Short mmCIF file of C-alpha atoms in Angstrom, two decimals:
data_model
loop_
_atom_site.label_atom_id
_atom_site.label_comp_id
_atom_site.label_asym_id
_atom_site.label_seq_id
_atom_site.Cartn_x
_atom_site.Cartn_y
_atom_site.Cartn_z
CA UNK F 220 52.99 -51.76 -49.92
CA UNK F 221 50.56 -54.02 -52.10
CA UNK F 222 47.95 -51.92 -54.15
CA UNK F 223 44.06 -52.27 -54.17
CA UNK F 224 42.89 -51.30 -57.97
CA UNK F 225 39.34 -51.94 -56.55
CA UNK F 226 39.78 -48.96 -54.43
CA UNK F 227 39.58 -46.75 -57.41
CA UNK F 228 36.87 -44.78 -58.72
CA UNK F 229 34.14 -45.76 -56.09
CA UNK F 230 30.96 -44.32 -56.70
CA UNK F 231 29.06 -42.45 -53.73
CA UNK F 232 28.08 -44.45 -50.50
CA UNK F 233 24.47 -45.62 -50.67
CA UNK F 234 22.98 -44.89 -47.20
CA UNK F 235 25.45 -43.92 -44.98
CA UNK F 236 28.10 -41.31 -46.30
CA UNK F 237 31.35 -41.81 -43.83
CA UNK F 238 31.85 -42.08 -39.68
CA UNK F 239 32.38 -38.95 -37.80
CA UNK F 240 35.05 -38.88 -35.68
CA UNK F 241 35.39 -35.01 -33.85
CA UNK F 242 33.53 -34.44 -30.82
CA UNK F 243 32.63 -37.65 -29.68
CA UNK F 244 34.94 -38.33 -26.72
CA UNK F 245 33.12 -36.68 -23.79
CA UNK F 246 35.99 -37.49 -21.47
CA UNK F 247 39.66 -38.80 -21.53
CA UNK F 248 40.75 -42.43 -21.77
CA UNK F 249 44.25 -41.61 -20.62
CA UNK F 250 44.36 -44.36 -17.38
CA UNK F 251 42.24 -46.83 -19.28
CA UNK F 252 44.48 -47.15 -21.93
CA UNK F 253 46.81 -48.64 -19.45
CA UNK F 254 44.13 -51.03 -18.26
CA UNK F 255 43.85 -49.05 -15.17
CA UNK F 256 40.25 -47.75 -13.68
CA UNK F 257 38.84 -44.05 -14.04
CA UNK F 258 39.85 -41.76 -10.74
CA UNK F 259 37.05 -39.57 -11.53
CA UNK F 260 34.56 -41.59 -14.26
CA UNK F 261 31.79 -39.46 -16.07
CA UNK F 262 29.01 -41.40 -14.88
CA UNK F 263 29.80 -43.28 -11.68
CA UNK F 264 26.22 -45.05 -11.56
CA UNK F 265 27.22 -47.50 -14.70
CA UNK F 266 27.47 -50.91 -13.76
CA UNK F 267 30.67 -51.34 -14.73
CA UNK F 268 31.96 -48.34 -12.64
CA UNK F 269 34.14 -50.75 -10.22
CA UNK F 270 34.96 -52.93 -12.53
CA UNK F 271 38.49 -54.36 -13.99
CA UNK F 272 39.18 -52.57 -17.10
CA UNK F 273 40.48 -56.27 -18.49
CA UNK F 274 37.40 -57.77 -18.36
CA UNK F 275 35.97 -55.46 -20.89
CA UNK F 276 35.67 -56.68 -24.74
CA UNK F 277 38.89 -56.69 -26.48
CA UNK F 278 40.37 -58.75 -29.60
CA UNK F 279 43.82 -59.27 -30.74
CA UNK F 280 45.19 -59.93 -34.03
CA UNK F 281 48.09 -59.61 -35.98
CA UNK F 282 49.21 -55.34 -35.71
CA UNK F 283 46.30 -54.35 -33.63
CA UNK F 284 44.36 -54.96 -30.01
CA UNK F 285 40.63 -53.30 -30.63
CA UNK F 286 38.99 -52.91 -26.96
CA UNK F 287 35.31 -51.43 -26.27
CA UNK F 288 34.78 -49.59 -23.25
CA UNK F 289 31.25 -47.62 -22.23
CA UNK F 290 31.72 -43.52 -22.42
CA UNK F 291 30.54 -43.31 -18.84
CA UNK F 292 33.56 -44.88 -17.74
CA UNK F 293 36.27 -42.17 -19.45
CA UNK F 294 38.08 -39.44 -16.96
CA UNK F 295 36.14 -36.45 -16.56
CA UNK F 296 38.23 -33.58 -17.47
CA UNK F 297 39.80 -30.86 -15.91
CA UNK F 298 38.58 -28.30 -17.46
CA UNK F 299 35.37 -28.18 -19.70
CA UNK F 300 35.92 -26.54 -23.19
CA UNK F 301 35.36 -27.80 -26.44
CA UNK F 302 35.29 -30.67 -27.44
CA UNK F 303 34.67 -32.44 -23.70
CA UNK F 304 31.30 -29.88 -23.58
CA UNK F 305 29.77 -32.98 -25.39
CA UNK F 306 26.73 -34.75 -23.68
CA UNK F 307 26.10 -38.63 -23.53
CA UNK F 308 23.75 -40.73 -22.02
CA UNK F 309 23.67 -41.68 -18.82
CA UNK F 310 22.97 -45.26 -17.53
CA UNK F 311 19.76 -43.78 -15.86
CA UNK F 312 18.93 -42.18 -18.96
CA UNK F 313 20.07 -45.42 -20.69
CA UNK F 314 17.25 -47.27 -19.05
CA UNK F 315 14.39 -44.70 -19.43
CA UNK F 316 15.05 -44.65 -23.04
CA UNK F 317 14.73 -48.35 -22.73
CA UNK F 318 11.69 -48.86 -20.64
CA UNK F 319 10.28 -45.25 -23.37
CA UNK F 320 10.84 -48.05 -26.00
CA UNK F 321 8.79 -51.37 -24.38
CA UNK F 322 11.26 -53.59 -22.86
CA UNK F 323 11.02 -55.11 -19.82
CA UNK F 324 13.52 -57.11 -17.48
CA UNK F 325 12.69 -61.08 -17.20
CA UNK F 326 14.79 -63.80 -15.23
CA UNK F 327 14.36 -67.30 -15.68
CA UNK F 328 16.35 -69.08 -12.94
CA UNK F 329 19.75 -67.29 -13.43
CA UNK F 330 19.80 -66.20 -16.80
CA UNK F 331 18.36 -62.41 -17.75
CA UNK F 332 16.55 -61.23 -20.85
CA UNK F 333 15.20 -58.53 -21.91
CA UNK F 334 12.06 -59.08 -23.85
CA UNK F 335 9.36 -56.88 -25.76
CA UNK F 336 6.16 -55.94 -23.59
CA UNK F 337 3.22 -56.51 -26.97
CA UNK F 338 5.08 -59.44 -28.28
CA UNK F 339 6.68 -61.01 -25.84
CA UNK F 340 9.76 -62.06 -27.81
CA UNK F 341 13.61 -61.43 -26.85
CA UNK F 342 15.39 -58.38 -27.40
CA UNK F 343 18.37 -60.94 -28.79
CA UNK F 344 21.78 -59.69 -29.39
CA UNK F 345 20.66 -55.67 -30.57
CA UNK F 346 21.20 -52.68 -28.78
CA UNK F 347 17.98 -50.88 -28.25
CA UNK F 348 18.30 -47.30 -29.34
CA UNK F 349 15.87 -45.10 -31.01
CA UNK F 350 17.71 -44.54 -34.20
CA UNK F 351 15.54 -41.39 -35.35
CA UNK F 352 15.60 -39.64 -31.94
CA UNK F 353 16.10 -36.38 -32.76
CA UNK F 354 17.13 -35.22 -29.17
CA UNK F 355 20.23 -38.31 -29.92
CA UNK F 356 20.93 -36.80 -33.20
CA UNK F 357 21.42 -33.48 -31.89
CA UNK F 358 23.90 -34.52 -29.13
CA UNK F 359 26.05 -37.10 -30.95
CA UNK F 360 25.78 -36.33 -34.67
CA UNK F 361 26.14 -32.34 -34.91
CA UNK F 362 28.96 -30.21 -34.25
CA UNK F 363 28.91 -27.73 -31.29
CA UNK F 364 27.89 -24.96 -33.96
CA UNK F 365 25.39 -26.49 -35.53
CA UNK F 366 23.05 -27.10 -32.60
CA UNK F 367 20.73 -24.17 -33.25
CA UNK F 368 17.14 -25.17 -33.82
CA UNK F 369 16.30 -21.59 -35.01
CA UNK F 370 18.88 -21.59 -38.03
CA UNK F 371 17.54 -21.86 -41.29
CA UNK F 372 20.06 -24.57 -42.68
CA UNK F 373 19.46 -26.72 -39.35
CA UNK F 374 16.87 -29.43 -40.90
CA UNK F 375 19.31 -29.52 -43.91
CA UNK F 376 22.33 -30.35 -41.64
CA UNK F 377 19.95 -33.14 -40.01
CA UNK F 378 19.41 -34.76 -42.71
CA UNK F 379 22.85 -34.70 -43.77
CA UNK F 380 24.12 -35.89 -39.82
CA UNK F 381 21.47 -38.79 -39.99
CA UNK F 382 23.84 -40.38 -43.07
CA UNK F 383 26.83 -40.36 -40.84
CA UNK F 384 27.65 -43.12 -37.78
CA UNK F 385 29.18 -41.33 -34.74
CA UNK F 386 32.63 -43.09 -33.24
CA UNK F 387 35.07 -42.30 -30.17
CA UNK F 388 37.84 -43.96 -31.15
CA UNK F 389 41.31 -43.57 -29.37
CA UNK F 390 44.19 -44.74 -31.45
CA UNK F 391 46.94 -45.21 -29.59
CA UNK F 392 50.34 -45.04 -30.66
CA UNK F 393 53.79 -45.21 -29.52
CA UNK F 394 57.80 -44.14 -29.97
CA UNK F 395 59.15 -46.59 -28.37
CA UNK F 396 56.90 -49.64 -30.57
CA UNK F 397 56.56 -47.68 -33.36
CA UNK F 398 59.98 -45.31 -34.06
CA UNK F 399 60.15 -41.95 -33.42
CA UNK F 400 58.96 -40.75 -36.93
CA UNK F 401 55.41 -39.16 -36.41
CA UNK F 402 54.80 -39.05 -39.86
CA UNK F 403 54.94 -42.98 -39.60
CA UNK F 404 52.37 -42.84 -36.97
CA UNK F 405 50.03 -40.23 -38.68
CA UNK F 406 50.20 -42.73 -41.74
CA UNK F 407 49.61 -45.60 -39.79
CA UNK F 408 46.12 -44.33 -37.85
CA UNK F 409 45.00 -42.74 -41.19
CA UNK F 410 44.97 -45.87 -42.71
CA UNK F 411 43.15 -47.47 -39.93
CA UNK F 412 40.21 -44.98 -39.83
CA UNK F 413 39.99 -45.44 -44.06
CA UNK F 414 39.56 -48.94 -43.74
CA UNK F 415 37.12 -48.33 -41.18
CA UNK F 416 35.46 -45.77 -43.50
CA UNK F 417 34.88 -48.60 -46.07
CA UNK F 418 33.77 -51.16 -43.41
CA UNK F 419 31.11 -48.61 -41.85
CA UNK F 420 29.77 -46.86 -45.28
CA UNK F 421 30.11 -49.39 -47.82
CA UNK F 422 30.16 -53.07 -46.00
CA UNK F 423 33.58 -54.01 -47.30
CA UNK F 424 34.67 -57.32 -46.84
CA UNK F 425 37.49 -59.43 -48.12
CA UNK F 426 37.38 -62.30 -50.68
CA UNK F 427 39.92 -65.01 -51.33
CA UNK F 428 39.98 -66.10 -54.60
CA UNK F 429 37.70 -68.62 -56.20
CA UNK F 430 40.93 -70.37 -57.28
CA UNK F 431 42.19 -71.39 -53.52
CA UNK F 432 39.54 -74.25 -53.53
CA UNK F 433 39.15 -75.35 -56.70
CA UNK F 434 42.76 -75.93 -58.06
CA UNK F 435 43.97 -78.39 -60.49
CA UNK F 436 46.80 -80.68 -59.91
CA UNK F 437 49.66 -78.54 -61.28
CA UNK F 438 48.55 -76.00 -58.56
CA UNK F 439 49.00 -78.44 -55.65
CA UNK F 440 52.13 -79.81 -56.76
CA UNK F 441 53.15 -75.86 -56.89
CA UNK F 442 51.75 -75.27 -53.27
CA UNK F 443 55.26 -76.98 -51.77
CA UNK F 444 56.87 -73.57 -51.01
CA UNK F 445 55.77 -72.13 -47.59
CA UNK F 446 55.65 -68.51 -49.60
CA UNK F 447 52.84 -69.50 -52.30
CA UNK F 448 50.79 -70.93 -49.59
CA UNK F 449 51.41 -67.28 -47.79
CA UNK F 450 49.85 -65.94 -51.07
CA UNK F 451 46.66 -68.11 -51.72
CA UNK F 452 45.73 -67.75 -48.02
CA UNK F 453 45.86 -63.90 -48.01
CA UNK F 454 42.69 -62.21 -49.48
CA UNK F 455 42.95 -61.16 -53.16
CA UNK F 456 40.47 -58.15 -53.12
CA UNK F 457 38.22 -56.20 -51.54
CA UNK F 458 34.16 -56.35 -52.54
CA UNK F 459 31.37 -53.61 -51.56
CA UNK F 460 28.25 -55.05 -50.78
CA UNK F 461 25.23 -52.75 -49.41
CA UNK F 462 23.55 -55.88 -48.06
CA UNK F 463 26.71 -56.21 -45.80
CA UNK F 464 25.92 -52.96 -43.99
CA UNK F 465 25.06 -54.86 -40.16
CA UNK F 466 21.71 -52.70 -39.54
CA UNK F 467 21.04 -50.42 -37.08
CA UNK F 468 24.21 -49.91 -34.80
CA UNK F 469 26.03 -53.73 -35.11
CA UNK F 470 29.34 -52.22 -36.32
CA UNK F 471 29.86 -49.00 -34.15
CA UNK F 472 27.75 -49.01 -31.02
CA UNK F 473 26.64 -46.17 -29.54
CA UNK F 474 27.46 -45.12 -25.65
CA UNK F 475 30.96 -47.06 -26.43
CA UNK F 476 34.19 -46.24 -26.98
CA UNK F 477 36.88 -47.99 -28.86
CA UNK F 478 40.73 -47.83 -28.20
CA UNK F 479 42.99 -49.36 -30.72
CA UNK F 480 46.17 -50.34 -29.92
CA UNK F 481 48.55 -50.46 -33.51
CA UNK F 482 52.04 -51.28 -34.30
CA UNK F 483 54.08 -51.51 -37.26
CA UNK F 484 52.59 -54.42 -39.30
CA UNK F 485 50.12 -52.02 -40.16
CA UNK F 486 52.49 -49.64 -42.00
CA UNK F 487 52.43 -52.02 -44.95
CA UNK F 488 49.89 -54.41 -44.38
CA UNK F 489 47.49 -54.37 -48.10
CA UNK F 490 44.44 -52.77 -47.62
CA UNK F 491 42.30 -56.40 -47.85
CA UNK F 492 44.03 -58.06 -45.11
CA UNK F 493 43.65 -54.91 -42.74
CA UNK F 494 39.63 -54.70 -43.58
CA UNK F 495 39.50 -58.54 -42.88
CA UNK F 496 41.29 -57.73 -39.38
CA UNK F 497 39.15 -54.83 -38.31
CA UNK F 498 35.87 -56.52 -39.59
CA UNK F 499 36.48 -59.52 -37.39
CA UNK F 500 37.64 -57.32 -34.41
CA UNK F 501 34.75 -55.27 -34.47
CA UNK F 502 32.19 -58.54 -34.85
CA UNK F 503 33.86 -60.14 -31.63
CA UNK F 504 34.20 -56.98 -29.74
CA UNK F 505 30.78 -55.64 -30.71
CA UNK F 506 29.35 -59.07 -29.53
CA UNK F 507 30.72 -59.59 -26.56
CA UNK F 508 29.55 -55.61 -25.60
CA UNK F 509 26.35 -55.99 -26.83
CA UNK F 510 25.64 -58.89 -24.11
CA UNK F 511 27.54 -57.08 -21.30
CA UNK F 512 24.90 -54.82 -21.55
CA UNK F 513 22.30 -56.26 -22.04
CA UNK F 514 22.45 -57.93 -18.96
CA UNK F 515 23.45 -55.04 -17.41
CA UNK F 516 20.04 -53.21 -18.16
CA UNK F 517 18.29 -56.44 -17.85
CA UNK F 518 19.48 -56.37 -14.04
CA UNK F 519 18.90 -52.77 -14.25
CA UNK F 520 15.37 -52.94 -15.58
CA UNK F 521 14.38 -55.40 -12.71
CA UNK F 522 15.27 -53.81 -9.78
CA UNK F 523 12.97 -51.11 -11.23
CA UNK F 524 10.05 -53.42 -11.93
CA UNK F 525 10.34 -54.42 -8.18
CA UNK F 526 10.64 -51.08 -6.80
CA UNK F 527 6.88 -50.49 -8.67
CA UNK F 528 5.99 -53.71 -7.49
CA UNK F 529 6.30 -53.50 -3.91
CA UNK F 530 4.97 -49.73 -4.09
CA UNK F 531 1.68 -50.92 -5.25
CA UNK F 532 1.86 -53.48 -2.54
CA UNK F 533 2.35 -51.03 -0.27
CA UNK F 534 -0.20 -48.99 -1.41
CA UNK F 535 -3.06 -51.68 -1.13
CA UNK F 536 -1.87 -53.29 2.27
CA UNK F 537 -2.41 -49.39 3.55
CA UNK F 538 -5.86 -49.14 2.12
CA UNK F 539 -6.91 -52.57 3.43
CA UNK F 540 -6.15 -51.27 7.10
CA UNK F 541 -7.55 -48.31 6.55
CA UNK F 542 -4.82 -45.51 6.94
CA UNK F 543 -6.47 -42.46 5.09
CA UNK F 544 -3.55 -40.40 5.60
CA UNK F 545 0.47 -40.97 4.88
CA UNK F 546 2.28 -41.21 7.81
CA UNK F 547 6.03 -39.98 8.53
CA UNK F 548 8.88 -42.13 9.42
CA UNK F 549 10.35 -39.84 11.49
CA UNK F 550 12.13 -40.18 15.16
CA UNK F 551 10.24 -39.78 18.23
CA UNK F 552 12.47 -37.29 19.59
CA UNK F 553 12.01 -34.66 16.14
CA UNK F 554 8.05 -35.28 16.76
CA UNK F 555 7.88 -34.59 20.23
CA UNK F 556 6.87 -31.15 20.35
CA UNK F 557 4.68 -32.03 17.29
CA UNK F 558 1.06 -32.23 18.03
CA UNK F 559 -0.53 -35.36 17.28
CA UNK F 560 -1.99 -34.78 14.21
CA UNK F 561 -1.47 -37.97 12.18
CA UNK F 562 -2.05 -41.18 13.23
CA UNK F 563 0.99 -43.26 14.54
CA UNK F 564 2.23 -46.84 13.61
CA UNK F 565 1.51 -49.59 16.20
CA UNK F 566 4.43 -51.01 18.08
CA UNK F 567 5.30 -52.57 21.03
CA UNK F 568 5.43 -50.48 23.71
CA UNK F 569 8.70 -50.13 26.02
CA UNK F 570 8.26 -51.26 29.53
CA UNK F 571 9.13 -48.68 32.31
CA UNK F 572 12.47 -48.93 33.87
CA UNK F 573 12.30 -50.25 37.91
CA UNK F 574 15.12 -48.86 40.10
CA UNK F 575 15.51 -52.55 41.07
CA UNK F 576 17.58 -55.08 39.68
CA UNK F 577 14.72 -57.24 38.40
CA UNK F 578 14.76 -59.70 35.16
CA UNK F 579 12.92 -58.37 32.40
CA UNK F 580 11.12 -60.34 29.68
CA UNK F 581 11.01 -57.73 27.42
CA UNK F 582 12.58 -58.57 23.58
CA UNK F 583 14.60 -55.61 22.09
CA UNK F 584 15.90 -57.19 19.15
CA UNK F 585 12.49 -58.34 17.87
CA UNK F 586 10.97 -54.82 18.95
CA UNK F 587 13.64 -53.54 16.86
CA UNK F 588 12.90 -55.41 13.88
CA UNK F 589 9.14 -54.74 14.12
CA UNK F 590 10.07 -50.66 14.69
CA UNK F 591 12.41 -50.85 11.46
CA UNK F 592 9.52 -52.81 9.32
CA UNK F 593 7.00 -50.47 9.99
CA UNK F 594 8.96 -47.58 9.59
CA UNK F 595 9.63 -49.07 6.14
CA UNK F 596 6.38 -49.69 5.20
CA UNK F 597 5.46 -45.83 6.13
CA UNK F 598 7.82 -44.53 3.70
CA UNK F 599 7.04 -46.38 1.30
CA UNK F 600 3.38 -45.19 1.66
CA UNK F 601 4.19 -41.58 1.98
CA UNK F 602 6.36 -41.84 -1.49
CA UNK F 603 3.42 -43.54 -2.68
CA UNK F 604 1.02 -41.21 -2.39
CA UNK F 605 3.18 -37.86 -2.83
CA UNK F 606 4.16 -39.51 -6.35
CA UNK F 607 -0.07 -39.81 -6.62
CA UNK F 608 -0.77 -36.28 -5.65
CA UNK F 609 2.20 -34.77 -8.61
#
């Protein structure tokens, strides 16, 4: 196994201190690892509740498959102790927090955005979380312990959980791929989450040397064997730049999961070429999620703007005909002993029945339609004004 002498001696993280990884996985990921769909998922009003587990963001490379996959779509489990007594946010909750923060839904022919209310620009490719919520902190960033408000040390141990990036993360392993030596496999997802560590906290990267592009002659002519060309295209160290840290949540998103699927290569692989794999897995996966949803809570954040829309319309066609009071929509047979204390909605009348056999003009299937539109617009006016009188 090559060394990295660069990963000696590091002095402390600037702004975030490490990623936590206990109690973050609300629910099991046992049938998704096997690309199959959740029997019971956590939150079954997420878009992608029906969908095909293999048309979520994944990336493979050489020794490892990284996939993303949103929490509400893990097994709910069996039974509820510690650490599956974790909260997360629901998609409802998910698009409160969005509408709290002044987005709204637009769609120009068929492409959705989400734009800002004040400024009118796009959201672009961000997730929009409030990153000092302190409610979020709370749920996602503290152990089960720690929760207490009234505990003198609990503003100390927010401060401390606001320098550390909540993950789920589900490595996966396996005998049959991977040997039957557990050690091996311990060693293996250990050095997975390090590398992950650096990438997170201290916005490692890779560098090839400065040498690769700008060789003399003798080094070309020495560039014949397929092994030194192995060499100079491998990364030759490992650099630490606090500029590189992706702001906000760009390298770990929140209300995501990640499973990781390793193998072998790992084992040995040098510490640079790993952080070069996982940086470009995460970048690609961490795009492609960040649009999914998007979209998702663009849709999401429409069909809410036209449910307030047609409300108000509601509203002012009733006050234009001048219905004072909210009328019920329901069945004549419930409101039959019901004394007529509300005004009723106009509709055709039936015509009486005649023992004879005589041809009748009458239309039910547009009296139907009429009956089911105004019934319609009376709920909508009773919701109305109920949600005026709270």
């Amino acid at each position: 196994m090559q060394r990295c002498p660069e990963l000696r001696k590091l002095p402390k993280a600037p702004k975030i201190s490490s990623i936590l990884w206990k109690y973050q996985n609300p629910g099991s990921a046992a049938q998704l690892i096997f690309y199959s769909r959740s029997s019971q998922p956590l939150d079954p009003t997420h878009p992608a509740a029906n969908w095909n587990p293999r048309g979520l963001p994944q990336h493979i490379t050489n020794g490892l498959q990284l996939r993303a996959i949103p929490v509400a779509l893990l097994d709910t489990p069996q039974h509820s102790f510690s650490p599956f007594k974790r909260p997360f946010v629901t998609w409802n909750e998910r698009v409160q927090k969005a509408m709290d923060a002044g987005v709204m839904g637009v769609q120009a022919g068929r492409q959705l955005n989400i734009v800002w209310k004040q400024t009118g620009q796009l959201v672009g490719n961000t997730q929009i979380y409030s990153e000092d919520d302190q409610d979020l902190l709370r749920r996602t960033r503290l152990e089960g312990r720690d929760l207490n408000p009234a505990s003198p040390l609990f503003s100390a141990k927010l401060q401390r959980a606001k320098r550390r990036v909540p993950m789920s993360l589900f490595i996966v392993t396996s005998k049959a791929k991977m040997g039957s030596l557990r050690c091996r496999r311990k060693t293996i997802a250990s050095r997975v989450k390090t590398a992950l560590n650096y990438i997170v906290s201290r916005g490692a990267y890779f560098e090839q040397s400065s040498k690769s592009s700008h060789d003399n002659a003798d080094a070309h002519k020495a560039a014949n064997s397929s092994t030194e060309k192995k060499a100079r295209s491998r990364p030759t160290g490992v650099k630490f730049d606090s500029s590189k840290l992706a702001p906000g949540r760009q390298l770990v998103l929140q209300g995501w999961s990640y499973i990781i699927h390793l193998t072998t290569e790992v084992y040995r692989m040098p510490y640079a070429q790993l952080i070069f794999l996982l940086r470009n897995a995460l970048s690609t996966v961490n795009a492609k999620a960040i649009e999914m949803e998007n979209n998702w809570l663009a849709q999401s954040l429409l069909y809410k703007q036209r449910q307030v829309s047609q409300k108000l319309k509601s509203g002012t066609e009733l006050s234009k005909s001048g219905w004072s009071a909210p009328l019920s929509a329901t069945s004549t047979d419930e409101r039959a002993g019901e004394p007529d204390s509300e005004p009723r909605a106009p509709c055709t009348p039936i015509p009486p029945s005649h023992a004879t056999k005589t041809r009748s003009t009458f239309d039910s299937a547009a009296w139907r339609r009429n009956l089911t539109s105004q019934l319609k617009l009376l709920s909508e006016a009773e919701a109305t004004v109920a949600a005026e009188r709270n």
